[in-house]
Coordinates of C-alpha atoms in Angstrom, one line a residue:
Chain A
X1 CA 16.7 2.2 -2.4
X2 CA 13.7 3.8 -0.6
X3 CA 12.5 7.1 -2.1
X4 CA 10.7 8.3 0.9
X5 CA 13.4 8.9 4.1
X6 CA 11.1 10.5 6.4
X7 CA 9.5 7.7 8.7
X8 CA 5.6 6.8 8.6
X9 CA 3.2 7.4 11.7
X10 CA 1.6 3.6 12.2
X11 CA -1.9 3.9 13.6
X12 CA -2.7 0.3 15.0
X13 CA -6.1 0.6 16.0
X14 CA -9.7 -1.0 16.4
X15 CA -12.2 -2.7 18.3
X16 CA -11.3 -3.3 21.6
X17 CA -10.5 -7.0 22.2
X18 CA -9.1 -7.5 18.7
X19 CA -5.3 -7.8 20.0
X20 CA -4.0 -4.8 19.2
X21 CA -1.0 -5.2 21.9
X22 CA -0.4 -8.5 20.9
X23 CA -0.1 -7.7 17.3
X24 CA 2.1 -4.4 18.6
X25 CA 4.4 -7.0 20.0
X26 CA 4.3 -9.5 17.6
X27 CA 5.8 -6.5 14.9
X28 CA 8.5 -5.1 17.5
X29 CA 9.6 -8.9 17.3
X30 CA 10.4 -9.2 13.5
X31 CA 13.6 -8.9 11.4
X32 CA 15.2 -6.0 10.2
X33 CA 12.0 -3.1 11.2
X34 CA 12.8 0.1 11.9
X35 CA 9.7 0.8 13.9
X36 CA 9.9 2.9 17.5
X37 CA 7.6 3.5 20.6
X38 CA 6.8 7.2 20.9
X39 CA 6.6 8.0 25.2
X40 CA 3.1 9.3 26.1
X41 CA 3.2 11.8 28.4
X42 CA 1.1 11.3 31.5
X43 CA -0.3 13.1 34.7
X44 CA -0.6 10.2 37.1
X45 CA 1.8 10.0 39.6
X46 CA 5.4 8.3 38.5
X47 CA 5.5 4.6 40.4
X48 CA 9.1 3.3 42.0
X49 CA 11.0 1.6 39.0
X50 CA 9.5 4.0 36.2
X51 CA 11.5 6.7 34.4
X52 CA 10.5 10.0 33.7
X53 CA 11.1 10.0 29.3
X54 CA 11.4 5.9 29.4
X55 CA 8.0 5.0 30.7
X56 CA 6.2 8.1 30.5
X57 CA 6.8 11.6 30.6
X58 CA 5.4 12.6 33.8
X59 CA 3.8 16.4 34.0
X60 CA 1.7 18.0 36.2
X61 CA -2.1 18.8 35.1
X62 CA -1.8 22.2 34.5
X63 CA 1.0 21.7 32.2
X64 CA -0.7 19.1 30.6
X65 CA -4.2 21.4 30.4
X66 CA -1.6 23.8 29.0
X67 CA -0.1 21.7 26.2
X68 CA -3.5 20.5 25.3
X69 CA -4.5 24.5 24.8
X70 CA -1.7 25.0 22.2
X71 CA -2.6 22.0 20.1
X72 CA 0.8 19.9 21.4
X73 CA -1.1 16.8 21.1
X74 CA -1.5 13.9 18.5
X75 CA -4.0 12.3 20.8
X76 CA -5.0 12.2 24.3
X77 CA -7.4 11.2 26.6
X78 CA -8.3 10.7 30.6
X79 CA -8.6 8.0 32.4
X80 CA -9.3 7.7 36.2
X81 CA -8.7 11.0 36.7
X82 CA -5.5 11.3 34.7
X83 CA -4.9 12.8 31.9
X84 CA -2.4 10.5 29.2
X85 CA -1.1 11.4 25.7
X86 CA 1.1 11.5 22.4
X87 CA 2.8 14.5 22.1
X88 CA 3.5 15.9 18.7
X89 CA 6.7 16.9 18.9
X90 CA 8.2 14.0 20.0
X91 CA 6.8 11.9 17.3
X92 CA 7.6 14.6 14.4
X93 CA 11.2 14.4 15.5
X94 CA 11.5 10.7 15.6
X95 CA 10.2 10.6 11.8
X96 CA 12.3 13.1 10.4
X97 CA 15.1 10.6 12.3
X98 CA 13.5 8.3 9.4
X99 CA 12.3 6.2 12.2
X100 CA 8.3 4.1 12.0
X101 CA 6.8 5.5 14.9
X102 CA 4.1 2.8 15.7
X103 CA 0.8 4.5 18.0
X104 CA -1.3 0.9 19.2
X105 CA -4.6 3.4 20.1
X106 CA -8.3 3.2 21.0
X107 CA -10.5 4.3 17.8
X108 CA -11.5 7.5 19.3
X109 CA -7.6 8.3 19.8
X110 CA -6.9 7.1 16.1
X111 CA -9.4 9.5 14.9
X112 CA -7.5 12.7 16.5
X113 CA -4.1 11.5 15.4
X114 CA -6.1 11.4 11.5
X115 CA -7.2 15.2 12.0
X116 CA -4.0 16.3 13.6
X117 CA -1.1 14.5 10.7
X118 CA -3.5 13.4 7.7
X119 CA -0.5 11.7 6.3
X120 CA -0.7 8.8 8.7
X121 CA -1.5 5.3 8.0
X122 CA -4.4 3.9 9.6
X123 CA -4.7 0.4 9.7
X124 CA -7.6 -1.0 11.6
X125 CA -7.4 -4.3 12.5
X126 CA -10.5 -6.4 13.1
X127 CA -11.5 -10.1 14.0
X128 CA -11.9 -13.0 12.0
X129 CA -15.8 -12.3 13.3
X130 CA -17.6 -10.9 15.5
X131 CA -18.3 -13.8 17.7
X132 CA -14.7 -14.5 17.9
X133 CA -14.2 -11.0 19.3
X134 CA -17.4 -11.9 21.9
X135 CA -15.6 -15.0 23.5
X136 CA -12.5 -13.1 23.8
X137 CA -14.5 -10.3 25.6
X138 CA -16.2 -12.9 27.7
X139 CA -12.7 -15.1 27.5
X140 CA -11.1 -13.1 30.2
X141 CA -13.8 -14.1 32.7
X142 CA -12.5 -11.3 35.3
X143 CA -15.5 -8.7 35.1
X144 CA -19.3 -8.8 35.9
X145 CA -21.9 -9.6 32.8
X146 CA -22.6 -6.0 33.1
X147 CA -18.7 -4.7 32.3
X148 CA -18.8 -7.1 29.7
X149 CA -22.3 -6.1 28.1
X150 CA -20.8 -2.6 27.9
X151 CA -17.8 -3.8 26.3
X152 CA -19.6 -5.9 23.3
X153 CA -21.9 -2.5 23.3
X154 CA -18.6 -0.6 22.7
X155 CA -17.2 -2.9 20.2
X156 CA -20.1 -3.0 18.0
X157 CA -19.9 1.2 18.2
X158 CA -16.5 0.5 17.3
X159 CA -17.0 -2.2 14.4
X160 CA -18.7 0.7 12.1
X161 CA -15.7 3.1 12.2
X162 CA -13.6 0.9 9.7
X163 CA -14.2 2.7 6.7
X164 CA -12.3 5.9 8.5
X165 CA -9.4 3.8 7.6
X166 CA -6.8 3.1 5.3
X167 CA -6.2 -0.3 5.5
X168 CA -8.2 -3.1 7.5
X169 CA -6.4 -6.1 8.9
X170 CA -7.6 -9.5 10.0
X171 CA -6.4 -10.3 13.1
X172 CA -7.1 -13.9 12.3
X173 CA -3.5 -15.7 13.2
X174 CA -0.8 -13.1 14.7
X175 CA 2.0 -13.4 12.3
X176 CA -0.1 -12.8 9.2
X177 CA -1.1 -9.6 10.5
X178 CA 2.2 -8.6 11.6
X179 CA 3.2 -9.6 8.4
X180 CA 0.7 -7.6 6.4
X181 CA 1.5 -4.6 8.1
X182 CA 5.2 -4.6 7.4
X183 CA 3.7 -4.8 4.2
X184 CA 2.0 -2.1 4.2
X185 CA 5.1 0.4 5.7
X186 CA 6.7 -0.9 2.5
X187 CA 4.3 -0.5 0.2
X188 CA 3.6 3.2 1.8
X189 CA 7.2 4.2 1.5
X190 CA 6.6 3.9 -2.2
X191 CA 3.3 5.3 -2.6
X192 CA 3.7 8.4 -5.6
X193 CA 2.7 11.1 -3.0
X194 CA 5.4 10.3 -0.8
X195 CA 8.3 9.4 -3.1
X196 CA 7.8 11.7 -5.8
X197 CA 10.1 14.7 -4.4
X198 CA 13.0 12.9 -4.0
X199 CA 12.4 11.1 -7.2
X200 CA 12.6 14.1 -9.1
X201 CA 15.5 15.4 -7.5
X202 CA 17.6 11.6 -8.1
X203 CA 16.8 12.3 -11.8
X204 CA 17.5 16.0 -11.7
X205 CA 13.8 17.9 -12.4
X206 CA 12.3 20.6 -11.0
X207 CA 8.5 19.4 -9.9
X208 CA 6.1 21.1 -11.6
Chain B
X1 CA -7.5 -14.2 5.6
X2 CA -7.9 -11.7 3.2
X3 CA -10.8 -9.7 2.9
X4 CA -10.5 -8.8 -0.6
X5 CA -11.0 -12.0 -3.0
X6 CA -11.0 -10.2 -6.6
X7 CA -7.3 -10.0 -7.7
X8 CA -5.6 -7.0 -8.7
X9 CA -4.8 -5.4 -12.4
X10 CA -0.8 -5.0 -11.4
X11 CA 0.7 -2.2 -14.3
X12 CA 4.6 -2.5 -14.3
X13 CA 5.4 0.4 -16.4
X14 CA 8.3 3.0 -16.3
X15 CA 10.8 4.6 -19.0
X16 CA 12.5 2.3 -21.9
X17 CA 15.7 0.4 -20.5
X18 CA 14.5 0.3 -16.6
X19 CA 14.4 -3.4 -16.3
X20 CA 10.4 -4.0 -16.7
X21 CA 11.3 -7.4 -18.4
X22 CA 13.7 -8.6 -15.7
X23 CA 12.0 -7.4 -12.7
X24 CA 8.7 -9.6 -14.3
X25 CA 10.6 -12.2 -14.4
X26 CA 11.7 -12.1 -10.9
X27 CA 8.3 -11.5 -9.7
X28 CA 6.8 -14.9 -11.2
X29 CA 9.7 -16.6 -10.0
X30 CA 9.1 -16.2 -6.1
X31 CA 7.5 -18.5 -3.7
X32 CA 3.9 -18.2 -2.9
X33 CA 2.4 -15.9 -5.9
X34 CA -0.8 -15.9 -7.4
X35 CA 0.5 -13.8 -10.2
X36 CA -0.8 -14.6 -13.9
X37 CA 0.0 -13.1 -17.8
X38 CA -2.4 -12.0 -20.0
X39 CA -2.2 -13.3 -23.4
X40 CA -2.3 -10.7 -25.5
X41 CA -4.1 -10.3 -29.2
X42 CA -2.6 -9.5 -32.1
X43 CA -3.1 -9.1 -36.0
X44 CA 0.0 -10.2 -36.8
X45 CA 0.8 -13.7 -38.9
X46 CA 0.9 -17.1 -36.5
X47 CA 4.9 -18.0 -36.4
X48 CA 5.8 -21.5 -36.7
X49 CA 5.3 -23.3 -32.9
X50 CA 3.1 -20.6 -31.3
X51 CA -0.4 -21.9 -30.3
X52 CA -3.3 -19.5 -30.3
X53 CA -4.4 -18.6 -27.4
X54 CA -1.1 -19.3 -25.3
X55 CA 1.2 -17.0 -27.1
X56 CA -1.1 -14.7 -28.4
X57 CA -4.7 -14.4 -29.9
X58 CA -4.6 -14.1 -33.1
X59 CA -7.5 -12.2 -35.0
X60 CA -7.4 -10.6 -38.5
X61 CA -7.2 -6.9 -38.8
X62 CA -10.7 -6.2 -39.7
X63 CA -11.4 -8.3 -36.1
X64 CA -9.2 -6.7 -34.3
X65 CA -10.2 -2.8 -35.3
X66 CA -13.8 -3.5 -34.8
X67 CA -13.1 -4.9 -30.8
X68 CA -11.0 -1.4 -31.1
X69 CA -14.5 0.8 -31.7
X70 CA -16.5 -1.5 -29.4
X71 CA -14.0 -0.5 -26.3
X72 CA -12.7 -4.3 -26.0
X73 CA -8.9 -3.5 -25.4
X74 CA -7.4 -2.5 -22.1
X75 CA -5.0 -1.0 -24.0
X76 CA -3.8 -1.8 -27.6
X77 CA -1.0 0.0 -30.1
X78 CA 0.4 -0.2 -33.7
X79 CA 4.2 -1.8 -34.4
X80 CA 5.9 -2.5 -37.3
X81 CA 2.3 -2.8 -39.0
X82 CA 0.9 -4.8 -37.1
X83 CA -2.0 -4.2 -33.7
X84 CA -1.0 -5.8 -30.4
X85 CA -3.7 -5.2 -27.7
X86 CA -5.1 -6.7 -24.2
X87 CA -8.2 -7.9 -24.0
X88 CA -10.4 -6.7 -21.6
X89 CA -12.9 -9.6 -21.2
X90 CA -10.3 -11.9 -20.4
X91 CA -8.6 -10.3 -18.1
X92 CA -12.0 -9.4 -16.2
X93 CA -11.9 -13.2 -16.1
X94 CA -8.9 -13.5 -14.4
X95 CA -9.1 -11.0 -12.0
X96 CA -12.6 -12.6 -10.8
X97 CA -11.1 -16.1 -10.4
X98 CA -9.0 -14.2 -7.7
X99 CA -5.6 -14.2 -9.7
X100 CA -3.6 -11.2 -9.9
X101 CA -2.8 -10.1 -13.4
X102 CA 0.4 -8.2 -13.8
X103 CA 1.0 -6.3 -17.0
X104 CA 4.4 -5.1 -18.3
X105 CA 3.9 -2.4 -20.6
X106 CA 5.0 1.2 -21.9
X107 CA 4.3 3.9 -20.6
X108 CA 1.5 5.2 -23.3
X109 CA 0.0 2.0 -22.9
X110 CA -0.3 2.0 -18.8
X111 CA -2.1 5.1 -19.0
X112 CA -4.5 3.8 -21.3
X113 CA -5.2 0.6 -19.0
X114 CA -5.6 3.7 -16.0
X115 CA -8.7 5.1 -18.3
X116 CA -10.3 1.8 -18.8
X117 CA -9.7 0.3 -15.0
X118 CA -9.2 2.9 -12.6
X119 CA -8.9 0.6 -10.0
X120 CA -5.7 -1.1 -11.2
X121 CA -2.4 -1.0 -9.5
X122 CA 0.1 1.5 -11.5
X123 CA 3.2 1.1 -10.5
X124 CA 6.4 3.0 -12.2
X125 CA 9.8 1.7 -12.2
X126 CA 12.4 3.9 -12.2
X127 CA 16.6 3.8 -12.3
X128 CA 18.7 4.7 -9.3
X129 CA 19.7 7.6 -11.5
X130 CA 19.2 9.1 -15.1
X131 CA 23.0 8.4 -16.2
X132 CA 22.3 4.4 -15.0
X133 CA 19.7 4.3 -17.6
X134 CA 21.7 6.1 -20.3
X135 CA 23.9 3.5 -19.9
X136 CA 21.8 0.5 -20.2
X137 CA 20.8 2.4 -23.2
X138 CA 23.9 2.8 -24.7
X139 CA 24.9 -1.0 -23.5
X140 CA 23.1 -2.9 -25.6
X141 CA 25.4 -2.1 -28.4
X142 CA 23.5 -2.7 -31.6
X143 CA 22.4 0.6 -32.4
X144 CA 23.6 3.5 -34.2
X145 CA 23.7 6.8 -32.4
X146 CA 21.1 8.3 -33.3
X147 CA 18.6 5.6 -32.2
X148 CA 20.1 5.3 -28.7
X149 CA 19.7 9.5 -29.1
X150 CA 16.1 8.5 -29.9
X151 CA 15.8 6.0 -27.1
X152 CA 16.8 8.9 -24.5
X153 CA 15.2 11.1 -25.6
X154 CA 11.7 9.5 -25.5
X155 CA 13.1 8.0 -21.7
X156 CA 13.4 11.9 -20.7
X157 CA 9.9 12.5 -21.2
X158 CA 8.6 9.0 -19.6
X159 CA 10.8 9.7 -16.6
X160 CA 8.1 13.1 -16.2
X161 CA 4.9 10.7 -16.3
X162 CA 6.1 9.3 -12.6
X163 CA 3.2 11.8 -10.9
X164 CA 0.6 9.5 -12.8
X165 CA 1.2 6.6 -11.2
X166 CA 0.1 4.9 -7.7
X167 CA 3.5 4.1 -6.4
X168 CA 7.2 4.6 -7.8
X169 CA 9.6 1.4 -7.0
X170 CA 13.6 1.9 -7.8
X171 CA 15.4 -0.6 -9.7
X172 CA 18.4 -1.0 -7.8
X173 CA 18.4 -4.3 -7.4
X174 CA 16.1 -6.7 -9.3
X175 CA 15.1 -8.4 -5.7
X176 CA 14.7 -5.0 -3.9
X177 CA 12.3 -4.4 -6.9
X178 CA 10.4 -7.6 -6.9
X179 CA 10.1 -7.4 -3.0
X180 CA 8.4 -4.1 -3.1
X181 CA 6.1 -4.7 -5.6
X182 CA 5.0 -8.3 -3.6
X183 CA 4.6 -5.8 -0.6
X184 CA 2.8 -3.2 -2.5
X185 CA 0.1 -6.2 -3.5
X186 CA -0.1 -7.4 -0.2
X187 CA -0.9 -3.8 0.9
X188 CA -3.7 -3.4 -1.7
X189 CA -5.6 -6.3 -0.7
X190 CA -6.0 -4.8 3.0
X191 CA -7.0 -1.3 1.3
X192 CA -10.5 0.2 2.9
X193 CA -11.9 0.4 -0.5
X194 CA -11.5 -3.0 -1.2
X195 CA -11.9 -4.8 2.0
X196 CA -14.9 -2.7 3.4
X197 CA -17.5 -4.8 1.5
X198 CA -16.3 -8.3 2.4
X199 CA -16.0 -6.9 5.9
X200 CA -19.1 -5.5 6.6
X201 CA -20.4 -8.5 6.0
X202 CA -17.9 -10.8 8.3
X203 CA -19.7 -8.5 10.9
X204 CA -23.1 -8.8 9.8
X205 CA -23.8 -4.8 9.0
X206 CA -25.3 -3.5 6.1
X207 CA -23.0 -0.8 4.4
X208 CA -24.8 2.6 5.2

């Protein structure tokens, strides 16, 4: 018996290079999770195959200029000249379905989601060390020295921001980090501040 | 790889009758734990077969109220005459060798051990209901009505400490229960607080 029905936000975040996606997928492949995508809603031009609300949902800029104006966003962010984000609605809806709503971000992203719904859990997940995050920044061996310099320049920017956190993983073999953060959604679910209402209610007390 | 090496102070508290004893018991008998007991010390006489220091320490009373004034319990109380307690140092000693010490205790006691080591894990158990617990109460048939009365009435004001703790689990099924509170370790371990150090230095930075 859970005590907490409303779902959690999941912020997967940190350095870039760490595997994020990979962990992502890793967790969407285990037993029994309740965890769900939320669609980001995009300005960039809808490709053949995509579907508007599937892939993405696909505005134009000045609605998305105007949903960024009323505050409609958990996060977002532009990229070559488009804009992409999480909006807010669409992920409050899917946790009062009771649903895990899993955001794999960039730090800076991570942060906003943190100002915007405090009651998320951050989990930043980080390399076994730092040279291990190096040769898989050099390991892809598509971009220039320069692109790559950046990169490692970005990382190490991104290294500090762990104590911003609530939890930190090692990324050190897939399934034990995909196991650590199912974990943690259980361990969450029964944290006092969340569980507490309904607990009082089951054994029939007002809260004081 | 975990990032936190120190093991945890586990608290299993929660209202008389919940199942603390059997939900223990189920914990130390899964795969893969670290989990340890605490022997405890008491004043009272050595029974025929018990070996000190396995089944308790056993100490005199002048002993045991002096350790009392110099602060060396966790948490100690009076029954039936004579003083049971946990002793601080040795559980310090445990949790440094990396083991994760879980106590089952009432719920006077758990608040004590929250004074002395703030950092512990406090976890309540609870009943899927108030009447369940009534029941288990009145179940174990040897009493007279007016100690179960007793008994439920001291449960009704334990069930209102719930706000005090770290995380509230629900009894429903002893597995269910077990599970959670595996998870809720796991999830610990990965905290911020007590990652951050051993971090920062996987990464080489100096904490600012």
């Amino acid at each position: 018996m859970k005590l907490n029905d409303r779902g959690l936000l999941i912020v997967i975040s940190g350095p870039s290079g760490v595997g994020k996606g990979t962990v992502r997928k890793a967790l969407f492949e285990m037993k029994n999770h309740n965890l769900t995508y939320s669609v980001s809603m995009t300005t960039r031009k809808i490709r053949p195959g995509e579907k508007d609300g599937k892939d993405y949902y696909f505005v134009s800029r000045e609605e998305f200029e105007r949903k960024i104006e009323e505050g409609k966003f958990l996060e977002h962010a532009e990229f070559v000249g488009n804009y992409y984000g999480t909006p807010l609605d669409k992920v409050d809806a899917l946790l009062d379905q009771g649903k895990e709503v899993v955001l794999e971000i960039e730090v800076d992203g991570a942060l906003q989601v943190k100002k915007k719904m405090p009651d998320c859990v951050m989990i930043f997940l980080v390399p076994p060390g730092k040279q291990a995050l190096y040769d898989r920044l050099r390991g892809r061996g598509t971009e220039s020295e320069e692109v790559i310099e950046q990169r490692i320049q970005k990382a190490n920017r991104e290294f500090k921001k762990a104590k911003l956190y609530d939890y930190i993983v090692v990324n050190d073999e897939v399934m034990n980090a995909a196991d650590r953060i199912m974990a943690i959604i259980r361990a969450e679910h029964a944290k006092t501040e969340r569980s507490i209402h309904k607990y009082m209610e089951l054994i029939g007390e007002e809260e004081e």
